[in-house]
XYZ file of C-alpha atoms in Angstrom:
661
model
C 34.435 -39.866 21.829
C 32.630 -42.786 23.418
C 32.403 -46.175 21.741
C 31.589 -49.828 22.360
C 34.227 -51.890 24.232
C 34.925 -53.987 21.159
C 35.280 -50.960 18.895
C 38.735 -49.787 17.765
C 39.258 -46.251 16.430
C 41.843 -46.642 13.667
C 44.224 -43.815 12.693
C 42.776 -43.882 9.191
C 39.298 -43.298 10.583
C 40.553 -40.464 12.731
C 42.338 -38.872 9.793
C 39.270 -39.216 7.576
C 36.992 -37.635 10.164
C 39.511 -34.912 10.903
C 39.998 -33.993 7.242
C 36.319 -34.261 6.387
C 35.548 -31.551 8.926
C 34.794 -28.109 7.551
C 36.253 -26.636 10.781
C 39.860 -25.541 10.750
C 41.592 -27.593 13.473
C 45.005 -26.753 14.903
C 46.604 -28.469 17.892
C 49.043 -26.188 19.708
C 51.677 -27.098 22.278
C 52.587 -24.197 24.600
C 56.130 -22.826 24.772
C 57.050 -21.527 28.209
C 59.648 -19.036 29.403
C 62.784 -20.732 30.641
C 63.791 -20.614 34.256
C 66.425 -18.004 33.422
C 63.900 -15.592 31.963
C 62.063 -12.698 33.587
C 58.850 -14.668 34.081
C 59.794 -18.341 34.273
C 57.045 -20.693 33.179
C 55.003 -18.012 31.368
C 53.600 -19.103 28.003
C 55.317 -17.038 25.330
C 54.429 -18.991 22.199
C 52.762 -22.104 20.816
C 54.140 -24.863 18.564
C 51.781 -26.232 15.888
C 51.605 -29.995 16.353
C 48.586 -30.973 14.272
C 46.489 -29.417 11.474
C 43.730 -30.685 9.203
C 43.134 -29.896 5.551
C 40.690 -27.075 6.386
C 43.403 -25.369 8.434
C 45.877 -25.493 5.556
C 43.254 -24.055 3.215
C 42.416 -21.283 5.694
C 46.030 -20.275 6.284
C 47.160 -20.798 2.705
C 50.177 -22.765 3.988
C 51.071 -26.386 3.371
C 51.011 -28.840 6.227
C 54.837 -29.023 6.201
C 54.985 -25.225 6.533
C 52.803 -25.358 9.624
C 53.736 -28.441 11.639
C 56.393 -27.882 14.315
C 56.495 -24.138 13.584
C 55.676 -21.589 16.230
C 52.568 -19.447 16.193
C 54.623 -16.238 16.385
C 56.663 -17.366 13.411
C 53.718 -18.314 11.193
C 51.129 -15.786 12.406
C 52.928 -12.824 14.039
C 49.790 -10.636 14.019
C 47.849 -13.309 15.914
C 50.585 -13.469 18.580
C 49.748 -9.890 19.620
C 45.965 -10.218 19.534
C 43.253 -11.057 22.032
C 42.920 -14.695 20.810
C 46.558 -15.343 21.808
C 45.762 -14.238 25.363
C 42.697 -16.499 25.372
C 44.850 -19.446 24.264
C 47.255 -18.775 27.149
C 44.405 -18.478 29.653
C 42.844 -21.751 28.466
C 46.176 -23.564 28.921
C 46.715 -22.059 32.383
C 43.168 -22.631 33.684
C 42.361 -25.852 31.836
C 38.967 -24.284 30.979
C 37.431 -24.369 27.534
C 36.833 -21.082 25.776
C 34.635 -20.057 22.914
C 34.375 -16.672 21.211
C 33.699 -14.906 17.945
C 36.436 -12.820 16.404
C 37.119 -10.682 13.363
C 40.607 -11.724 12.365
C 42.349 -9.272 10.067
C 45.745 -10.204 8.624
C 46.145 -13.189 10.925
C 46.062 -15.977 8.394
C 45.783 -15.437 4.657
C 45.532 -11.620 4.803
C 41.731 -11.729 4.401
C 39.689 -10.395 7.345
C 36.996 -12.937 8.237
C 34.627 -13.666 11.095
C 35.249 -16.921 12.992
C 33.541 -18.847 15.744
C 36.541 -20.110 17.742
C 36.460 -23.015 20.194
C 39.474 -23.577 22.440
C 39.761 -26.959 24.199
C 42.757 -27.747 26.452
C 43.712 -31.456 26.329
C 46.547 -32.564 28.600
C 49.337 -30.080 27.859
C 48.022 -29.254 24.399
C 45.433 -26.869 23.019
C 42.888 -27.836 20.356
C 41.709 -24.732 18.487
C 38.687 -25.140 16.198
C 37.748 -22.248 13.898
C 34.457 -22.066 12.054
C 34.120 -19.383 9.349
C 30.823 -17.665 10.087
C 31.396 -14.665 7.817
C 28.428 -15.413 5.571
C 26.063 -15.884 8.510
C 27.486 -12.793 10.229
C 27.261 -10.546 7.193
C 23.961 -11.801 5.756
C 22.150 -12.571 9.047
C 21.348 -16.092 7.896
C 19.962 -18.440 10.520
C 22.071 -21.281 9.327
C 25.198 -22.739 10.699
C 27.572 -25.183 9.140
C 28.658 -28.131 11.121
C 32.303 -28.968 11.501
C 33.503 -32.272 12.824
C 36.052 -32.071 15.490
C 38.671 -34.738 15.643
C 41.653 -35.413 17.835
C 44.434 -37.988 18.255
C 42.614 -39.623 21.146
C 39.007 -40.554 21.832
C 38.726 -37.697 24.337
C 40.135 -35.185 21.808
C 37.751 -36.445 19.125
C 34.836 -36.122 21.526
C 35.878 -32.598 22.466
C 36.038 -31.629 18.796
C 32.657 -33.175 18.099
C 31.113 -31.480 21.121
C 32.433 -28.082 20.038
C 30.565 -28.293 16.716
C 27.393 -26.274 16.202
C 25.680 -29.031 14.261
C 24.470 -32.414 15.331
C 26.998 -35.083 14.274
C 26.698 -38.857 14.385
C 28.752 -41.828 13.168
C 26.843 -44.911 11.973
C 27.715 -48.490 11.037
C 25.668 -50.422 8.485
C 23.728 -53.492 9.571
C 23.186 -55.894 6.700
C 21.341 -59.139 6.171
C 23.365 -62.232 5.162
C 23.556 -62.422 1.376
C 23.722 -65.596 -0.772
C 26.997 -67.536 -0.743
C 28.111 -65.605 2.335
C 28.264 -62.289 0.484
C 27.271 -59.052 2.231
C 23.535 -58.493 1.893
C 21.289 -55.420 1.746
C 21.354 -52.761 4.450
C 18.523 -53.286 6.924
C 19.459 -50.749 9.609
C 22.282 -48.618 11.031
C 23.945 -48.608 14.453
C 24.987 -45.455 16.309
C 28.704 -45.515 16.988
C 29.242 -41.953 18.163
C 27.300 -38.709 18.632
C 28.174 -35.209 19.806
C 26.387 -33.108 22.373
C 24.466 -31.128 19.751
C 23.100 -34.384 18.322
C 21.760 -35.353 21.733
C 20.284 -31.885 22.106
C 18.545 -31.900 18.706
C 17.235 -35.463 19.009
C 16.239 -35.120 22.653
C 17.998 -38.386 23.535
C 21.020 -38.784 25.838
C 24.281 -40.163 24.485
C 24.037 -43.384 26.488
C 20.666 -44.129 24.912
C 21.887 -43.610 21.358
C 25.326 -45.275 21.366
C 24.982 -48.917 20.376
C 21.288 -48.586 19.507
C 19.770 -48.901 16.065
C 18.481 -46.082 13.906
C 15.062 -47.588 13.198
C 14.563 -48.357 16.875
C 15.095 -44.734 17.790
C 13.646 -43.148 14.646
C 11.232 -45.529 12.863
C 9.820 -42.606 10.830
C 13.148 -42.482 8.953
C 11.839 -44.944 6.361
C 8.534 -43.158 5.717
C 10.213 -39.741 5.560
C 12.800 -40.911 3.021
C 15.783 -40.208 5.305
C 16.731 -43.904 5.452
C 16.922 -44.062 1.641
C 19.381 -41.133 1.637
C 21.585 -42.961 4.186
C 21.590 -46.130 2.106
C 22.406 -44.184 -1.066
C 25.389 -42.508 0.624
C 26.834 -45.853 1.742
C 26.137 -47.827 -1.440
C 27.169 -45.124 -3.964
C 29.754 -43.238 -1.957
C 28.191 -39.978 -3.100
C 27.607 -37.126 -0.691
C 23.948 -36.738 0.174
C 22.641 -33.256 1.019
C 18.988 -32.548 1.633
C 16.513 -30.540 3.708
C 13.644 -32.276 5.437
C 10.774 -31.493 7.747
C 10.814 -34.183 10.428
C 7.870 -34.223 12.813
C 7.903 -37.620 14.446
C 9.843 -39.684 16.971
C 10.067 -36.759 19.394
C 11.479 -34.309 16.845
C 9.660 -31.394 15.252
C 11.348 -29.027 12.852
C 13.237 -28.470 9.638
C 16.753 -29.889 9.286
C 19.601 -29.482 6.818
C 21.376 -32.834 6.536
C 24.710 -33.861 5.015
C 25.657 -37.567 4.768
C 29.155 -38.778 3.752
C 30.262 -42.399 3.453
C 32.756 -43.704 6.065
C 33.889 -47.340 5.649
C 30.689 -49.409 5.692
C 28.753 -46.638 7.331
C 28.453 -42.885 7.218
C 28.933 -39.647 9.102
C 25.856 -37.467 9.383
C 25.856 -33.742 10.063
C 22.540 -32.043 10.627
C 21.437 -28.519 11.514
C 18.152 -27.246 12.899
C 17.061 -24.701 10.249
C 13.473 -24.351 11.463
C 13.696 -20.577 11.996
C 15.249 -19.791 8.636
C 13.004 -22.306 6.839
C 9.898 -20.806 8.369
C 11.106 -17.377 7.256
C 11.762 -18.764 3.774
C 8.324 -20.393 3.600
C 6.693 -17.208 4.902
C 8.475 -15.217 2.206
C 7.379 -17.765 -0.378
C 3.773 -17.481 0.794
C 4.014 -13.692 0.641
C 5.386 -13.935 -2.876
C 2.557 -16.243 -3.900
C 0.049 -13.914 -2.246
C 1.560 -10.910 -4.028
C 1.402 -12.739 -7.350
C -2.225 -13.662 -6.662
C -3.053 -10.044 -5.831
C -1.269 -8.794 -8.935
C -2.919 -11.359 -11.179
C -6.280 -10.520 -9.623
C -5.849 -6.827 -10.392
C -7.507 -5.204 -13.376
C -4.497 -2.921 -13.674
C -1.562 -4.052 -15.750
C 1.704 -4.164 -13.780
C 5.194 -4.356 -15.290
C 8.403 -4.172 -13.259
C 11.665 -3.240 -14.965
C 15.362 -2.926 -14.231
C 17.455 -0.431 -16.161
C 19.718 -1.676 -18.949
C 22.692 0.675 -19.251
C 25.499 1.136 -21.744
C 29.203 1.705 -21.021
C 28.439 5.341 -20.200
C 25.736 4.305 -17.715
C 23.022 5.686 -19.979
C 19.743 3.786 -19.901
C 19.171 2.193 -23.290
C 16.259 -0.120 -22.451
C 14.282 -1.582 -19.562
C 14.442 -5.307 -18.760
C 11.091 -6.821 -17.794
C 11.446 -8.683 -14.481
C 7.771 -9.043 -13.524
C 4.409 -8.928 -15.265
C 0.884 -9.768 -14.180
C -2.015 -11.309 -16.058
C -3.698 -7.953 -16.643
C -0.584 -6.749 -18.485
C -1.020 -9.669 -20.896
C -4.725 -8.909 -21.308
C -4.187 -5.205 -22.009
C -1.144 -5.477 -24.284
C -2.075 -8.782 -25.922
C 1.437 -10.121 -25.247
C 1.700 -13.313 -23.128
C 3.443 -13.029 -19.761
C 5.818 -15.815 -20.833
C 6.944 -13.667 -23.774
C 7.279 -10.538 -21.655
C 9.394 -12.100 -18.918
C 13.101 -11.935 -19.640
C 12.561 -9.557 -22.535
C 12.760 -5.764 -22.708
C 10.276 -2.921 -23.029
C 11.528 -1.699 -26.394
C 11.694 -5.220 -27.831
C 7.921 -5.556 -27.556
C 6.871 -1.907 -27.475
C 9.372 0.262 -29.413
C 6.653 2.891 -29.794
C 7.421 3.964 -26.216
C 10.286 6.020 -27.623
C 8.210 7.931 -30.192
C 5.372 8.404 -27.715
C 7.727 9.950 -25.147
C 6.855 7.367 -22.500
C 10.357 5.855 -22.447
C 11.887 9.246 -21.632
C 9.451 9.672 -18.734
C 10.320 6.231 -17.339
C 14.038 7.008 -17.606
C 13.458 10.275 -15.746
C 11.669 8.373 -12.967
C 14.577 5.922 -12.642
C 17.224 8.655 -12.625
C 15.461 11.230 -10.411
C 13.074 9.141 -8.344
C 10.201 11.430 -9.323
C 6.994 9.444 -9.902
C 5.179 9.753 -13.218
C 1.399 9.910 -13.643
C -0.252 10.628 -16.964
C -3.088 9.781 -19.298
C -2.017 9.233 -22.898
C -3.247 7.976 -26.230
C -1.034 5.116 -27.507
C -1.214 4.206 -31.176
C 1.967 2.216 -31.779
C 3.075 -1.419 -32.035
C -0.336 -2.485 -33.344
C -2.062 -1.080 -30.247
C -4.723 1.612 -30.204
C -5.991 2.709 -26.808
C -5.984 5.326 -24.065
C -3.874 4.465 -21.021
C -3.824 5.796 -17.489
C -0.197 5.229 -16.428
C 1.586 5.485 -13.080
C 5.345 4.886 -12.730
C 7.301 4.559 -9.465
C 11.040 4.080 -9.017
C 12.133 0.688 -7.633
C 15.855 0.202 -7.102
C 17.618 0.800 -10.399
C 14.356 0.339 -12.229
C 10.718 1.277 -12.328
C 7.304 -0.280 -11.689
C 4.620 0.744 -14.149
C 0.913 0.370 -13.418
C -1.411 1.019 -16.330
C -5.112 0.781 -17.101
C -6.958 0.759 -20.417
C -9.314 3.738 -20.094
C -10.358 3.817 -23.748
C -14.036 3.218 -22.987
C -14.049 5.856 -20.247
C -12.151 8.258 -22.482
C -14.612 7.813 -25.339
C -17.504 8.411 -22.946
C -15.695 11.446 -21.546
C -15.119 12.840 -25.026
C -18.786 12.331 -25.899
C -19.760 13.951 -22.633
C -17.474 16.917 -23.303
C -19.015 17.263 -26.749
C -22.494 17.182 -25.220
C -21.468 19.672 -22.530
C -20.075 22.019 -25.167
C -23.267 21.666 -27.168
C -25.373 22.210 -24.050
C -23.292 25.220 -23.052
C -23.702 26.650 -26.529
C -27.433 25.923 -26.417
C -27.793 27.521 -22.969
C -25.898 30.577 -24.079
C -28.201 30.833 -27.076
C -31.273 30.391 -24.891
C -30.055 32.968 -22.386
C -29.356 35.406 -25.190
C -32.724 34.652 -26.723
C -34.498 35.125 -23.392
C -32.752 38.411 -22.783
C -33.318 39.739 -26.293
C -36.874 38.508 -26.369
C -37.794 39.916 -22.987
C -35.982 43.170 -23.663
C -37.211 43.741 -27.223
C -40.774 42.652 -26.508
C -41.285 45.416 -23.979
C -41.280 48.191 -26.616
C -44.173 46.829 -28.738
C -45.922 45.904 -25.520
C -45.716 49.483 -24.320
C -47.229 50.609 -27.653
C -50.102 48.120 -27.283
C -50.771 49.467 -23.791
C -50.522 53.077 -25.016
C -52.842 52.517 -27.953
C -55.246 50.606 -25.741
C -55.341 53.473 -23.268
C -55.994 55.920 -26.110
C -58.889 53.749 -27.330
C -60.363 53.542 -23.855
C -60.143 57.265 -23.166
C -60.632 58.934 -26.549
C -63.010 56.497 -28.246
C -65.061 55.255 -25.305
C -68.278 56.518 -26.850
C -67.677 54.787 -30.183
C -66.569 51.534 -28.478
C -69.509 51.288 -26.226
C -69.607 49.210 -23.103
C -68.666 45.985 -24.888
C -65.727 47.538 -26.716
C -64.467 49.257 -23.597
C -64.614 45.950 -21.733
C -62.553 44.291 -24.453
C -59.948 47.062 -24.298
C -59.746 46.736 -20.511
C -59.259 42.985 -20.833
C -56.544 43.633 -23.432
C -54.854 46.073 -21.047
C -54.993 43.491 -18.246
C -53.372 40.897 -20.527
C -50.593 43.326 -21.484
C -49.962 44.010 -17.765
C -49.570 40.279 -17.122
C -47.356 39.917 -20.168
C -45.136 42.796 -19.030
C -44.789 41.206 -15.594
C -43.938 37.881 -17.212
C -41.331 39.497 -19.465
C -39.753 41.283 -16.516
C -39.611 38.048 -14.501
C -38.144 36.207 -17.480
C -35.523 38.922 -17.889
C -34.630 38.745 -14.184
C -34.381 34.947 -14.354
C -32.129 34.980 -17.423
C -29.856 37.624 -15.895
C -29.151 35.356 -12.903
C -27.300 32.911 -15.189
C -25.037 35.550 -16.690
C -24.232 37.614 -13.601
C -20.841 36.829 -11.980
C -20.767 35.353 -8.510
C -20.328 38.134 -5.947
C -18.376 37.671 -2.716
C -19.073 40.960 -0.911
C -20.653 40.726 2.562
C -24.365 41.634 2.461
C -26.357 42.541 5.575
C -29.585 40.580 5.267
C -31.227 42.703 7.982
C -30.992 45.736 5.681
C -32.142 43.729 2.648
C -35.281 42.476 4.400
C -36.022 45.933 5.815
C -35.915 47.494 2.335
C -38.150 44.746 0.913
C -40.711 45.290 3.697
C -40.811 48.980 2.820
C -41.643 48.058 -0.772
C -44.348 45.655 0.430
C -45.750 48.017 3.055
C -48.963 48.769 1.109
C -49.795 45.088 0.610
C -48.837 44.276 4.188
C -51.120 46.985 5.602
C -53.960 45.953 3.311
C -53.666 42.400 4.603
C -53.185 43.611 8.198
C -50.220 41.235 8.346
C -47.790 40.769 11.239
C -44.181 40.311 10.078
C -41.707 39.271 12.802
C -38.040 39.419 11.700
C -35.241 38.127 13.927
C -31.555 38.983 13.760
C -30.080 37.993 10.395
C -26.400 37.501 9.455
C -24.097 39.024 6.888
C -23.560 36.676 3.949
C -21.154 36.931 1.032
C -23.155 37.395 -2.129
C -24.938 39.712 -4.541
C -27.136 42.434 -3.012
C -29.589 42.610 -5.921
C -30.050 38.843 -6.033
C -30.670 38.650 -2.269
C -33.241 41.419 -2.680
C -34.971 39.416 -5.432
C -34.911 36.319 -3.198
C -36.621 37.915 -0.174
C -38.904 40.013 -2.397
C -40.317 36.849 -3.969
C -40.543 34.860 -0.713
C -42.298 37.646 1.203
C -44.568 38.494 -1.753
C -45.679 34.852 -1.907
C -46.277 34.779 1.857
C -48.483 37.903 1.597
C -50.196 36.648 -1.560
C -51.207 33.176 -0.398
C -52.990 34.202 2.808
C -56.259 32.780 3.968
C -59.415 34.796 3.155
C -60.464 37.571 5.538
C -63.603 35.602 6.287
C -61.501 33.013 8.063
C -60.729 35.594 10.742
C -57.045 34.648 10.916
C -54.569 37.504 10.710
C -51.577 36.763 8.411
C -48.413 36.133 10.422
C -44.941 35.829 8.885
C -41.846 34.915 10.909
C -38.176 35.086 9.798
C -35.527 33.445 12.013
C -31.878 32.430 11.672
C -29.544 30.053 13.482
C -26.099 28.525 12.823
C -26.060 24.742 12.231
C -23.468 22.193 11.153
C -23.880 20.359 7.882
C -23.294 17.074 9.696
C -26.261 17.655 12.043
C -28.673 18.437 9.210
C -30.686 15.859 7.335
C -28.579 14.029 4.707
C -31.424 14.503 2.197
C -30.663 18.230 2.015
C -27.212 17.618 0.572
C -25.167 19.790 2.953
C -21.420 19.246 3.376
C -20.724 17.674 6.807
C -17.522 19.717 7.259
C -19.200 23.113 6.740
C -21.382 25.259 9.017
C -24.520 26.863 7.563
C -26.847 29.772 8.328
C -30.316 28.223 8.516
C -32.890 30.956 7.702
C -36.572 30.037 7.967
C -39.459 32.063 6.558
C -42.745 30.681 7.923
C -46.302 31.818 7.316
C -49.813 30.728 8.352
C -51.255 30.959 4.851
C -53.155 28.508 2.688
C -50.230 26.063 2.354
C -49.934 23.343 -0.298
C -49.593 19.597 -0.666
C -45.977 18.496 0.032
C -45.964 16.309 -3.059
C -45.510 19.612 -4.942
C -42.544 20.770 -2.794
C -40.031 20.262 -5.629
C -42.322 21.292 -8.473
C -42.930 24.803 -7.104
C -39.277 25.779 -7.771
C -39.615 25.186 -11.515
C -40.101 28.101 -13.887
C -43.751 28.884 -14.800
C -45.060 26.329 -12.284
C -48.360 27.303 -10.657
C -50.490 25.416 -8.135
C -53.465 27.803 -8.358
C -55.422 29.464 -11.120
C -54.463 32.983 -12.255
C -57.948 34.208 -11.396
C -57.415 33.230 -7.740
C -53.827 34.334 -7.250
C -52.074 36.436 -9.903
C -48.453 35.776 -10.880
C -46.208 34.276 -13.536
C -44.866 31.227 -11.707
C -41.269 32.464 -12.010
C -40.778 33.869 -8.493
C -39.709 30.672 -6.716
C -37.611 29.634 -9.716
C -35.683 32.883 -9.208
C -35.344 32.075 -5.491
C -33.939 28.620 -6.306
C -31.484 30.044 -8.828
C -30.234 32.658 -6.348
C -29.612 29.905 -3.796
C -27.693 27.845 -6.374
C -25.596 30.872 -7.317
C -24.598 31.240 -3.656
C -23.857 27.510 -3.056
C -26.916 27.325 -0.866
C -29.883 24.981 -0.509
C -33.617 25.600 -0.111
C -36.378 23.260 1.006
C -40.102 23.833 1.453
C -42.448 22.275 3.981
C -46.181 22.910 4.012
C -49.577 21.707 5.097
C -52.789 22.817 3.411
C -54.782 25.197 5.608
C -51.917 25.543 8.110
C -49.110 27.362 6.327
C -45.745 27.005 4.661
C -42.110 27.188 5.767
C -39.206 27.887 3.422
C -35.802 27.003 4.878
C -32.654 28.500 3.356
C -29.127 27.169 4.011
C -26.191 29.505 3.281
C -22.609 28.304 3.915
C -20.851 30.344 6.605
C -18.102 32.016 4.570
C -17.641 35.253 6.504
């Protein structure tokens, strides 16, 4: 302890400082082995010569039960521990020691963590213990300052310097009041500081002692620190506060305690910048989380379980709620907080939701469901997700009533459409099947008229019969195509491997007469095996090749029809995104190209519709169903088809089949 030459440290001041310290202080005097012993001069015990109030509270013994008693007598377990050996070493070497220890059954039978400072002074030992259990167990970045006092100025300084907090003793400076009375406080003078105070302030002891507060730290007034000092002196009440001080060479957060001492005060201050920054960061995260939750369209409610004496969950206490929860339920957040689930929404029991939440809390299994809730004055569909959190649950829910109503309408429309399609398919099948019998009779009777009654009909009548027969042929073809098209919708999806080389070969045999008549060249490359329906694949290539042979250029053009079929394996990712292929699937790309009359590409999608024709029936016969059948076969096999063409040059049909085998 250093002080001004004219300053006197009174015993009362020493006692006050000593007892105001939160550190437990014990002054030991060593007891040495007598000359007649085995090891003369060896320290075998310590006599307790001085204790402060904190020491008596720590040990649970009165001052009279401690003073002038030996350490072995009062604390036998301590006499056989490592700290005892450290005390001896400090006395023998004259070196200070400092360590942390977990003392079990040394003092009041309660194991605690202590930061111990051992300071040898003359032939005595000053032991300062600071209970750091809370900081040790909870990893808090805070330390509590303890003033160290001693019987002499050197002892007091040693105690102060062993503290983990900055400590300073001030004297009030007052202006002269009226009639010689003491006036208002205008400043404070530094009387004493410890080493930690010099470290935290960045000023050496010699610069602080004897100087004035406002000279060293003028920002004290603006920051409000000076007002706290004055309040402590004038009211005698302990002042505790946290402050961010970023001026006068200091920059950080500090926890400050100010206690009156005579006409001045003792200040203890800790640098809590690290823990404060962590606290502020956590606060910002909390605010951010609340902002995110309140910005969500999903309602969020967090609960903790309320249990009875048998540990059965009887209700869920609401500990958090966002703005969307208020909007969806119609209950203000202020009313929800601090209340329970069943207080506001008892219908959760009847609806079965409460049981599901309890199961999530007890088992940890998450819950996800969509339910219709018509309780507690509420009427809506909810999409609910529940996750366990500690001994509770977090529920996220969304009002999906509008979506559900749309979905229900859509399902109704789908059912109606399915029913309509089934009716249409049945109608198409029945119509196409049943119409063929009367059609055959019309053809038969027409043939009889043409053969048996040709003379009576004459040339005009015969011509009319022939035209009727031609119309019945077209109608029969149309009925057959319609029947084939309708059957594609009702046939199950086949998964057997089909050799397309064999399919195309059989189709070419069927088309051999037309091919020879057209003098066409048909070049077929190697084709793969594809999982599907043999009959449908036959229909597909039958229609594509028939079209290629039908829409050739006239013989007068002098261009021989040429049809090419090729296949290669491609990835869906490499293909054009307009086709609609999956990027993670490989496809067989089969192209069928011809050098026929072609068509305008603006009709490339139209040609796959049923009964769609780009040319008159007199030019090119057909029903307009062929390519519709091709498109339906591709759809049935999860494939895609595109057409490219140029009038007078030719057409190319590209088929994409997923590689499944």
